[in-house]
mmCIF file of C-alpha atoms in Angstrom:
data_model
loop_
_atom_site.group_PDB
_atom_site.id
_atom_site.type_symbol
_atom_site.label_atom_id
_atom_site.label_comp_id
_atom_site.label_asym_id
_atom_site.label_seq_id
_atom_site.Cartn_x
_atom_site.Cartn_y
_atom_site.Cartn_z
ATOM 1 C CA MET A 1 287.591 201.111 81.075
ATOM 2 C CA SER A 2 287.386 197.441 81.906
ATOM 3 C CA TRP A 3 289.539 195.768 84.541
ATOM 4 C CA ILE A 4 291.766 194.168 81.962
ATOM 5 C CA ASP A 5 292.758 197.596 80.605
ATOM 6 C CA PHE A 6 293.847 198.498 84.121
ATOM 7 C CA PHE A 7 296.422 195.709 84.102
ATOM 8 C CA ARG A 8 297.490 196.522 80.572
ATOM 9 C CA GLY A 9 298.133 200.052 81.736
ATOM 10 C CA LYS A 10 295.986 201.455 78.927
ATOM 11 C CA ARG A 11 295.351 205.186 79.295
ATOM 12 C CA LYS A 12 291.827 206.494 79.268
ATOM 13 C CA GLU A 13 291.179 208.090 75.881
ATOM 14 C CA GLU A 14 289.569 211.490 75.393
ATOM 15 C CA SER A 15 285.854 211.066 76.018
ATOM 16 C CA SER A 16 283.520 211.163 73.022
ATOM 17 C CA ALA A 17 281.091 213.294 75.059
ATOM 18 C CA SER A 18 283.569 216.180 75.181
ATOM 19 C CA ALA A 19 284.029 215.929 71.416
ATOM 20 C CA ALA A 20 280.230 216.136 71.072
ATOM 21 C CA LYS A 21 280.134 219.282 73.189
ATOM 22 C CA GLU A 22 282.925 220.989 71.264
ATOM 23 C CA ARG A 23 281.414 220.179 67.863
ATOM 24 C CA LEU A 24 277.994 221.411 68.960
ATOM 25 C CA GLN A 25 279.370 224.676 70.314
ATOM 26 C CA ILE A 26 281.110 225.441 67.020
ATOM 27 C CA VAL A 27 278.267 224.486 64.678
ATOM 28 C CA LEU A 28 275.629 226.301 66.745
ATOM 29 C CA ALA A 29 277.706 229.470 67.015
ATOM 30 C CA HIS A 30 277.671 229.631 63.217
ATOM 31 C CA GLU A 31 274.028 228.608 62.785
ATOM 32 C CA ARG A 32 272.830 231.232 65.270
ATOM 33 C CA ILE A 33 274.499 233.969 63.206
ATOM 34 C CA GLY A 34 273.029 232.500 60.002
ATOM 35 C CA ARG A 35 269.523 232.756 61.435
ATOM 36 C CA THR A 36 269.459 236.530 61.335
ATOM 37 C CA ARG A 37 271.323 236.819 58.051
ATOM 38 C CA GLU A 38 270.672 235.017 54.830
ATOM 39 C CA ASP A 39 273.233 232.657 53.381
ATOM 40 C CA PHE A 40 275.581 234.897 51.405
ATOM 41 C CA LEU A 41 277.852 232.231 49.930
ATOM 42 C CA PRO A 42 275.987 231.577 46.647
ATOM 43 C CA LYS A 43 275.766 235.317 45.936
ATOM 44 C CA LEU A 44 279.403 235.875 46.907
ATOM 45 C CA GLN A 45 280.470 233.172 44.478
ATOM 46 C CA GLN A 46 278.394 234.678 41.637
ATOM 47 C CA GLU A 47 279.772 238.181 42.163
ATOM 48 C CA LEU A 48 283.381 236.996 42.452
ATOM 49 C CA VAL A 49 283.105 235.007 39.243
ATOM 50 C CA ALA A 50 281.596 238.048 37.490
ATOM 51 C CA VAL A 51 284.499 240.274 38.645
ATOM 52 C CA VAL A 52 287.169 237.800 37.571
ATOM 53 C CA ALA A 53 285.389 237.190 34.246
ATOM 54 C CA ARG A 54 285.731 240.902 33.439
ATOM 55 C CA TYR A 55 289.506 240.429 33.218
ATOM 56 C CA VAL A 56 290.001 236.777 32.364
ATOM 57 C CA ALA A 57 287.913 234.413 30.272
ATOM 58 C CA ILE A 58 287.026 231.725 32.800
ATOM 59 C CA ASP A 59 284.786 228.717 32.843
ATOM 60 C CA PRO A 60 282.112 229.332 35.536
ATOM 61 C CA GLY A 61 281.966 225.571 36.091
ATOM 62 C CA LYS A 62 285.606 225.549 37.207
ATOM 63 C CA VAL A 63 285.114 227.567 40.374
ATOM 64 C CA ASN A 64 285.421 225.887 43.756
ATOM 65 C CA VAL A 65 284.270 227.488 46.993
ATOM 66 C CA ASN A 66 285.332 225.804 50.209
ATOM 67 C CA LEU A 67 284.412 226.881 53.690
ATOM 68 C CA ASP A 68 285.898 225.496 56.878
ATOM 69 C CA ARG A 69 284.064 226.649 59.973
ATOM 70 C CA GLY A 70 286.228 226.772 63.080
ATOM 71 C CA GLY A 71 285.814 227.960 66.642
ATOM 72 C CA ASP A 72 288.159 230.955 66.592
ATOM 73 C CA MET A 73 288.618 231.347 62.850
ATOM 74 C CA SER A 74 286.961 230.197 59.640
ATOM 75 C CA THR A 75 288.616 230.038 56.242
ATOM 76 C CA LEU A 76 286.967 230.698 52.917
ATOM 77 C CA ALA A 77 288.970 229.328 49.990
ATOM 78 C CA ILE A 78 287.952 230.235 46.457
ATOM 79 C CA GLU A 79 289.700 228.396 43.676
ATOM 80 C CA ILE A 80 289.193 229.647 40.126
ATOM 81 C CA GLU A 81 290.822 227.717 37.338
ATOM 82 C CA LEU A 82 292.329 230.078 34.737
ATOM 83 C CA PRO A 83 292.549 228.878 31.134
ATOM 84 C CA ALA A 84 295.929 228.376 29.408
ATOM 85 C CA PRO A 85 297.480 231.579 27.839
ATOM 86 C CA ALA A 86 296.701 230.368 24.294
ATOM 87 C CA ALA A 87 293.022 229.983 25.022
ATOM 88 C CA MET A 88 292.992 233.418 26.661
ATOM 89 C CA ARG A 89 294.493 235.101 23.602
ATOM 90 C CA MET A 90 291.943 233.415 21.380
ATOM 91 C CA ALA A 91 289.118 234.593 23.600
ATOM 92 C CA ALA A 92 290.526 238.161 23.526
ATOM 93 C CA ASN A 93 290.810 238.170 19.699
ATOM 94 C CA ALA A 94 287.292 236.880 19.328
ATOM 95 C CA ARG A 95 285.891 239.965 21.094
ATOM 96 C CA MET B 1 242.302 232.009 79.939
ATOM 97 C CA ALA B 2 244.062 228.730 79.389
ATOM 98 C CA GLN B 3 247.817 228.452 79.090
ATOM 99 C CA VAL B 4 248.861 227.044 75.730
ATOM 100 C CA VAL B 5 251.919 224.787 76.053
ATOM 101 C CA VAL B 6 253.691 223.275 73.057
ATOM 102 C CA VAL B 7 255.765 220.116 73.420
ATOM 103 C CA THR B 8 258.348 220.307 70.671
ATOM 104 C CA SER B 9 261.868 219.230 69.680
ATOM 105 C CA GLY B 10 262.572 219.566 65.966
ATOM 106 C CA LYS B 11 263.996 216.058 65.849
ATOM 107 C CA GLY B 12 261.754 213.009 65.738
ATOM 108 C CA GLY B 13 261.837 210.088 68.122
ATOM 109 C CA VAL B 14 263.109 211.977 71.161
ATOM 110 C CA GLY B 15 259.966 211.517 73.267
ATOM 111 C CA LYS B 16 257.571 214.352 72.409
ATOM 112 C CA THR B 17 254.419 212.224 72.442
ATOM 113 C CA THR B 18 255.524 210.258 75.521
ATOM 114 C CA SER B 19 256.204 213.570 77.271
ATOM 115 C CA SER B 20 252.952 215.164 76.086
ATOM 116 C CA ALA B 21 250.946 212.200 77.385
ATOM 117 C CA ALA B 22 252.824 212.186 80.692
ATOM 118 C CA PHE B 23 252.552 215.951 81.203
ATOM 119 C CA ALA B 24 248.890 216.170 80.275
ATOM 120 C CA THR B 25 248.059 213.291 82.613
ATOM 121 C CA GLY B 26 250.213 214.775 85.399
ATOM 122 C CA LEU B 27 248.561 218.197 85.155
ATOM 123 C CA ALA B 28 245.111 216.588 85.139
ATOM 124 C CA GLN B 29 246.000 214.392 88.136
ATOM 125 C CA ARG B 30 246.727 217.612 90.004
ATOM 126 C CA GLY B 31 243.224 218.830 89.282
ATOM 127 C CA LYS B 32 244.025 221.085 86.314
ATOM 128 C CA LYS B 33 241.520 220.868 83.494
ATOM 129 C CA THR B 34 243.780 219.735 80.679
ATOM 130 C CA VAL B 35 243.379 218.949 77.006
ATOM 131 C CA VAL B 36 246.148 217.508 74.850
ATOM 132 C CA ILE B 37 246.028 218.013 71.078
ATOM 133 C CA ASP B 38 247.840 215.801 68.585
ATOM 134 C CA PHE B 39 249.174 218.015 65.762
ATOM 135 C CA ASP B 40 250.795 215.163 63.852
ATOM 136 C CA VAL B 41 248.185 214.990 61.094
ATOM 137 C CA GLY B 42 248.732 211.882 58.972
ATOM 138 C CA LEU B 43 250.869 210.152 61.621
ATOM 139 C CA ARG B 44 248.634 210.152 64.671
ATOM 140 C CA ASN B 45 250.099 208.387 67.703
ATOM 141 C CA LEU B 46 249.060 210.247 70.820
ATOM 142 C CA ASP B 47 245.827 208.205 70.855
ATOM 143 C CA LEU B 48 247.869 204.978 71.149
ATOM 144 C CA ILE B 49 250.159 206.308 73.880
ATOM 145 C CA MET B 50 247.104 207.550 75.800
ATOM 146 C CA GLY B 51 245.289 204.238 75.246
ATOM 147 C CA VAL B 52 242.231 205.788 73.579
ATOM 148 C CA GLU B 53 242.824 204.596 69.998
ATOM 149 C CA ARG B 54 239.598 202.576 69.966
ATOM 150 C CA ARG B 55 237.486 205.553 70.973
ATOM 151 C CA VAL B 56 238.508 207.944 68.179
ATOM 152 C CA VAL B 57 235.488 208.982 66.111
ATOM 153 C CA PHE B 58 236.243 212.519 64.937
ATOM 154 C CA ASP B 59 239.554 214.374 64.831
ATOM 155 C CA ILE B 60 240.998 217.886 64.645
ATOM 156 C CA VAL B 61 240.630 218.056 60.847
ATOM 157 C CA ASN B 62 236.934 217.133 61.066
ATOM 158 C CA VAL B 63 236.475 220.023 63.509
ATOM 159 C CA ILE B 64 238.382 222.520 61.339
ATOM 160 C CA SER B 65 236.418 221.556 58.235
ATOM 161 C CA GLY B 66 233.107 221.787 60.107
ATOM 162 C CA GLU B 67 232.257 218.079 59.814
ATOM 163 C CA ALA B 68 232.092 217.688 63.584
ATOM 164 C CA ARG B 69 231.722 219.886 66.647
ATOM 165 C CA LEU B 70 234.693 220.211 69.001
ATOM 166 C CA ASN B 71 232.805 218.467 71.817
ATOM 167 C CA GLN B 72 232.149 215.465 69.590
ATOM 168 C CA ALA B 73 235.834 215.110 68.758
ATOM 169 C CA LEU B 74 237.159 215.471 72.334
ATOM 170 C CA ILE B 75 237.787 212.146 74.067
ATOM 171 C CA ARG B 76 237.367 212.251 77.858
ATOM 172 C CA ASP B 77 239.954 210.124 79.641
ATOM 173 C CA LYS B 78 238.438 207.327 81.725
ATOM 174 C CA ARG B 79 241.244 207.324 84.322
ATOM 175 C CA VAL B 80 241.523 211.053 85.069
ATOM 176 C CA ASP B 81 238.277 212.966 84.675
ATOM 177 C CA THR B 82 239.871 216.387 84.144
ATOM 178 C CA LEU B 83 241.761 215.136 81.061
ATOM 179 C CA SER B 84 240.672 215.230 77.402
ATOM 180 C CA ILE B 85 242.376 214.277 74.160
ATOM 181 C CA LEU B 86 241.872 215.801 70.705
ATOM 182 C CA PRO B 87 243.275 213.315 68.183
ATOM 183 C CA ALA B 88 244.941 214.099 64.865
ATOM 184 C CA SER B 89 243.583 212.886 61.586
ATOM 185 C CA GLN B 90 245.148 209.721 60.239
ATOM 186 C CA THR B 91 243.976 210.043 56.642
ATOM 187 C CA ARG B 92 244.442 213.695 55.713
ATOM 188 C CA ASP B 93 247.719 215.509 55.217
ATOM 189 C CA LYS B 94 249.149 218.485 57.088
ATOM 190 C CA ASP B 95 247.659 221.011 54.647
ATOM 191 C CA ALA B 96 244.268 220.286 56.193
ATOM 192 C CA LEU B 97 245.409 222.339 59.208
ATOM 193 C CA THR B 98 244.933 226.100 58.909
ATOM 194 C CA LYS B 99 245.991 228.899 61.233
ATOM 195 C CA GLU B 100 242.421 230.215 61.461
ATOM 196 C CA GLY B 101 241.042 226.742 62.154
ATOM 197 C CA VAL B 102 243.564 226.058 64.913
ATOM 198 C CA GLN B 103 242.970 229.500 66.405
ATOM 199 C CA LYS B 104 239.231 228.875 66.602
ATOM 200 C CA ILE B 105 239.769 225.529 68.336
ATOM 201 C CA ILE B 106 242.214 227.006 70.857
ATOM 202 C CA GLU B 107 239.870 229.908 71.632
ATOM 203 C CA GLU B 108 236.983 227.522 72.202
ATOM 204 C CA LEU B 109 239.095 225.216 74.412
ATOM 205 C CA SER B 110 240.410 228.219 76.368
ATOM 206 C CA ALA B 111 236.973 228.814 77.836
ATOM 207 C CA GLU B 112 236.800 225.327 79.327
ATOM 208 C CA PHE B 113 240.367 224.273 80.148
ATOM 209 C CA ASP B 114 243.301 225.456 82.280
ATOM 210 C CA TYR B 115 246.007 223.944 80.088
ATOM 211 C CA ILE B 116 246.067 223.220 76.357
ATOM 212 C CA LEU B 117 249.015 220.976 75.470
ATOM 213 C CA CYS B 118 250.047 220.843 71.832
ATOM 214 C CA ASP B 119 251.968 217.703 70.857
ATOM 215 C CA SER B 120 254.063 218.868 67.898
ATOM 216 C CA PRO B 121 255.102 216.693 64.969
ATOM 217 C CA ALA B 122 258.822 216.447 64.182
ATOM 218 C CA GLY B 123 260.398 218.844 61.710
ATOM 219 C CA ILE B 124 259.813 222.545 61.155
ATOM 220 C CA GLU B 125 257.074 222.266 58.541
ATOM 221 C CA LYS B 126 253.479 223.456 58.712
ATOM 222 C CA GLY B 127 252.250 221.051 61.417
ATOM 223 C CA ALA B 128 255.118 221.909 63.745
ATOM 224 C CA LEU B 129 254.797 225.648 63.057
ATOM 225 C CA LEU B 130 251.052 225.596 63.826
ATOM 226 C CA ALA B 131 251.614 223.548 66.999
ATOM 227 C CA LEU B 132 253.931 226.223 68.396
ATOM 228 C CA TYR B 133 252.299 229.337 66.901
ATOM 229 C CA PHE B 134 249.798 230.007 69.716
ATOM 230 C CA ALA B 135 252.076 228.857 72.567
ATOM 231 C CA ASP B 136 252.550 230.762 75.816
ATOM 232 C CA GLN B 137 255.083 228.192 77.016
ATOM 233 C CA ALA B 138 257.241 225.589 75.298
ATOM 234 C CA ILE B 139 258.629 222.322 76.598
ATOM 235 C CA VAL B 140 261.653 221.503 74.440
ATOM 236 C CA VAL B 141 262.333 217.769 74.571
ATOM 237 C CA THR B 142 266.015 216.968 74.016
ATOM 238 C CA ASN B 143 268.082 213.773 74.049
ATOM 239 C CA PRO B 144 271.731 213.955 75.173
ATOM 240 C CA GLU B 145 272.914 213.518 71.608
ATOM 241 C CA VAL B 146 274.370 215.965 69.035
ATOM 242 C CA SER B 147 271.596 215.969 66.417
ATOM 243 C CA SER B 148 268.858 216.362 69.023
ATOM 244 C CA VAL B 149 270.628 219.291 70.735
ATOM 245 C CA ARG B 150 271.207 221.007 67.400
ATOM 246 C CA ASP B 151 267.550 220.607 66.362
ATOM 247 C CA SER B 152 266.390 221.886 69.758
ATOM 248 C CA ASP B 153 268.510 224.990 69.234
ATOM 249 C CA ARG B 154 266.907 225.428 65.830
ATOM 250 C CA ILE B 155 263.368 225.070 67.190
ATOM 251 C CA LEU B 156 264.195 227.625 69.924
ATOM 252 C CA GLY B 157 265.109 230.027 67.123
ATOM 253 C CA VAL B 158 261.754 229.328 65.451
ATOM 254 C CA LEU B 159 259.888 229.939 68.748
ATOM 255 C CA GLN B 160 261.694 233.264 69.105
ATOM 256 C CA SER B 161 260.914 234.435 65.578
ATOM 257 C CA ARG B 162 257.791 232.743 64.224
ATOM 258 C CA SER B 163 255.410 232.254 67.163
ATOM 259 C CA LYS B 164 252.412 234.555 67.594
ATOM 260 C CA ARG B 165 254.045 236.118 70.641
ATOM 261 C CA ALA B 166 257.170 236.875 68.608
ATOM 262 C CA GLU B 167 255.221 238.244 65.628
ATOM 263 C CA GLU B 168 253.122 240.509 67.852
ATOM 264 C CA LYS B 169 256.223 241.516 69.872
ATOM 265 C CA LYS B 170 254.644 240.389 73.145
ATOM 266 C CA ASP B 171 256.512 238.739 76.052
ATOM 267 C CA PRO B 172 258.442 235.815 74.561
ATOM 268 C CA VAL B 173 257.284 232.200 74.821
ATOM 269 C CA LYS B 174 258.481 230.793 78.159
ATOM 270 C CA GLU B 175 260.944 228.010 77.379
ATOM 271 C CA HIS B 176 261.593 224.851 79.413
ATOM 272 C CA LEU B 177 264.218 222.180 78.767
ATOM 273 C CA LEU B 178 263.186 218.558 79.274
ATOM 274 C CA VAL B 179 266.058 216.114 78.820
ATOM 275 C CA THR B 180 264.845 212.589 78.085
ATOM 276 C CA ARG B 181 266.577 209.205 77.669
ATOM 277 C CA PHE B 182 269.324 210.347 80.029
ATOM 278 C CA ASP B 183 271.717 207.565 81.028
ATOM 279 C CA PRO B 184 273.864 208.568 84.032
ATOM 280 C CA ALA B 185 276.114 205.504 83.685
ATOM 281 C CA ARG B 186 277.060 206.457 80.120
ATOM 282 C CA VAL B 187 277.619 210.069 81.178
ATOM 283 C CA GLU B 188 279.991 208.826 83.874
ATOM 284 C CA ARG B 189 281.907 206.828 81.262
ATOM 285 C CA GLY B 190 282.218 209.936 79.083
ATOM 286 C CA GLU B 191 280.026 208.466 76.350
ATOM 287 C CA MET B 192 277.106 210.854 76.710
ATOM 288 C CA LEU B 193 276.783 214.638 76.923
ATOM 289 C CA LYS B 194 276.606 215.888 80.497
ATOM 290 C CA LEU B 195 273.500 217.652 81.716
ATOM 291 C CA GLU B 196 275.498 220.838 82.389
ATOM 292 C CA ASP B 197 276.837 220.756 78.833
ATOM 293 C CA ILE B 198 273.343 220.576 77.310
ATOM 294 C CA GLN B 199 272.192 223.392 79.592
ATOM 295 C CA GLU B 200 275.245 225.478 78.745
ATOM 296 C CA ILE B 201 274.710 225.036 75.007
ATOM 297 C CA LEU B 202 270.942 225.646 74.911
ATOM 298 C CA SER B 203 270.876 228.035 77.914
ATOM 299 C CA ILE B 204 267.207 227.657 78.829
ATOM 300 C CA PRO B 205 265.903 226.690 82.299
ATOM 301 C CA LEU B 206 265.875 222.961 83.073
ATOM 302 C CA LEU B 207 262.409 221.589 83.815
ATOM 303 C CA GLY B 208 263.319 217.935 84.235
ATOM 304 C CA VAL B 209 265.523 214.997 83.397
ATOM 305 C CA ILE B 210 263.854 211.720 82.481
ATOM 306 C CA PRO B 211 266.198 208.750 82.828
ATOM 307 C CA GLU B 212 266.390 206.093 80.116
ATOM 308 C CA SER B 213 263.954 203.506 81.412
ATOM 309 C CA GLU B 214 262.382 200.268 80.300
ATOM 310 C CA SER B 215 259.102 201.391 81.822
ATOM 311 C CA VAL B 216 258.545 203.874 78.950
ATOM 312 C CA LEU B 217 258.191 201.096 76.371
ATOM 313 C CA LYS B 218 256.107 199.009 78.761
ATOM 314 C CA ALA B 219 253.764 201.957 79.302
ATOM 315 C CA SER B 220 253.352 202.537 75.575
ATOM 316 C CA ASN B 221 252.656 198.823 75.044
ATOM 317 C CA THR B 222 249.587 199.086 77.243
ATOM 318 C CA GLY B 223 248.543 202.640 76.380
ATOM 319 C CA THR B 224 249.156 203.945 79.883
ATOM 320 C CA PRO B 225 250.971 207.287 80.198
ATOM 321 C CA VAL B 226 254.253 206.456 81.977
ATOM 322 C CA ILE B 227 253.561 209.021 84.720
ATOM 323 C CA MET B 228 250.879 206.615 86.008
ATOM 324 C CA ASP B 229 253.634 204.086 86.748
ATOM 325 C CA SER B 230 254.617 205.721 90.015
ATOM 326 C CA GLU B 231 257.042 202.875 90.797
ATOM 327 C CA SER B 232 259.248 203.660 87.813
ATOM 328 C CA ALA B 233 262.073 206.195 87.726
ATOM 329 C CA ALA B 234 260.697 207.734 84.512
ATOM 330 C CA GLY B 235 257.208 208.070 86.007
ATOM 331 C CA GLN B 236 258.588 209.742 89.123
ATOM 332 C CA ALA B 237 260.813 212.041 87.067
ATOM 333 C CA TYR B 238 257.804 213.178 85.007
ATOM 334 C CA ALA B 239 255.778 213.756 88.192
ATOM 335 C CA ASP B 240 258.640 215.927 89.540
ATOM 336 C CA ALA B 241 258.784 217.870 86.269
ATOM 337 C CA VAL B 242 255.026 218.547 86.381
ATOM 338 C CA ALA B 243 255.377 219.767 89.983
ATOM 339 C CA ARG B 244 258.201 222.122 88.935
ATOM 340 C CA PHE B 245 256.109 223.325 85.991
ATOM 341 C CA LEU B 246 253.427 224.322 88.520
ATOM 342 C CA GLY B 247 255.994 226.232 90.556
ATOM 343 C CA GLU B 248 257.044 223.722 93.210
ATOM 344 C CA GLU B 249 260.661 223.305 94.269
ATOM 345 C CA LYS B 250 261.840 219.761 93.584
ATOM 346 C CA PRO B 251 265.459 218.633 93.500
ATOM 347 C CA HIS B 252 266.453 216.777 90.334
ATOM 348 C CA ARG B 253 266.745 213.007 90.794
ATOM 349 C CA PHE B 254 268.154 210.070 88.834
ATOM 350 C CA LEU B 255 271.253 212.033 87.796
ATOM 351 C CA GLU B 256 273.755 209.555 89.260
ATOM 352 C CA PRO B 257 274.284 205.954 88.129
ATOM 353 C CA GLU B 258 272.392 203.428 90.181
ATOM 354 C CA LYS B 259 274.706 201.869 92.742
ATOM 355 C CA LYS B 260 274.654 198.189 91.924
ATOM 356 C CA GLY B 261 275.261 195.524 94.506
ATOM 357 C CA LEU B 262 277.652 192.654 93.824
ATOM 358 C CA PHE B 263 274.811 190.364 92.774
ATOM 359 C CA LYS B 264 273.493 192.829 90.188
ATOM 360 C CA ARG B 265 277.020 193.541 88.943
ATOM 361 C CA LEU B 266 277.559 189.870 88.288
ATOM 362 C CA PHE B 267 274.164 188.911 86.966
ATOM 363 C CA GLY B 268 272.966 192.111 85.323
ATOM 364 C CA GLY B 269 269.607 193.738 85.754
ATOM 365 C CA ARG B 270 268.580 197.131 84.479
ATOM 366 C CA ALA B 271 266.877 200.249 85.694
ATOM 367 C CA ALA B 272 263.124 199.986 86.148
#
């Protein structure tokens, strides 16, 4: 903080060093677990798509897997685009 | 039996070669018979930092392939007589290194030396894996910066799973943290990770803190290991770290910003 900020009454912002520490703690907590276990996400995606495909005709290219790693909680969001009802009926008749 | 010490970091450019040169010279200055091996095949630089680049005839790859004897490839330092350097090859690639070849060299050096320092290349590929494989101790060089801390954590994982000691389920490799390029003034301003934070995250014992210092570049310009510059903060910090490595109690220094007088505040001037 320079002297001019003092007269402007500018508040000291959150230090970037503490952000660095927090980000490191979160990413390393996850990477340390990953070291002893292989990355399961690709396999999870394959198996989920296979299960859904048993019931609904889906396009494997229209599957999105998103992971957000957090400190206390992580979320895994899987988005599978289902075809329109007409296309589904056609796929069912074709079998 | 010699102690095999790897100087490693995962990330490049954090000061592995500078630290290897300083540590090897420091151990030798204290009378320990020391050899420092450059494992960065293809990108040799330890010879330059040690100031012996004009004396390189044979290198580690020549020894492994049987083109030269180990004694022909070792370069004896002219400043400290208990210090030798085994350079890396500049022309071959990392595949020229083999586990059996490195093992033979380390066994042969063990008979003659007290300490064998292995200067690791960056990354976690073959060269880096071979540099750490035979280690009894590891000096993990870390900058106070997110990518360096993360890579250090990764290399600690590799030491704990892929070193010879780990594979043979012996006592683990003894780990030491060496923080380099530390700038107390930036830490005080909240712009740089604190020492305690790095220690908390990596949780390995702290061997030393080397302050950011202009003397490191000056030393590399002339091919003089920075520990020989006993006037400089970095040189003194390395000397302290070597003393601690040998079991001496030394308080950590250069952790607080330099108190500048009014003249320096007004007209600048940086740490030596």
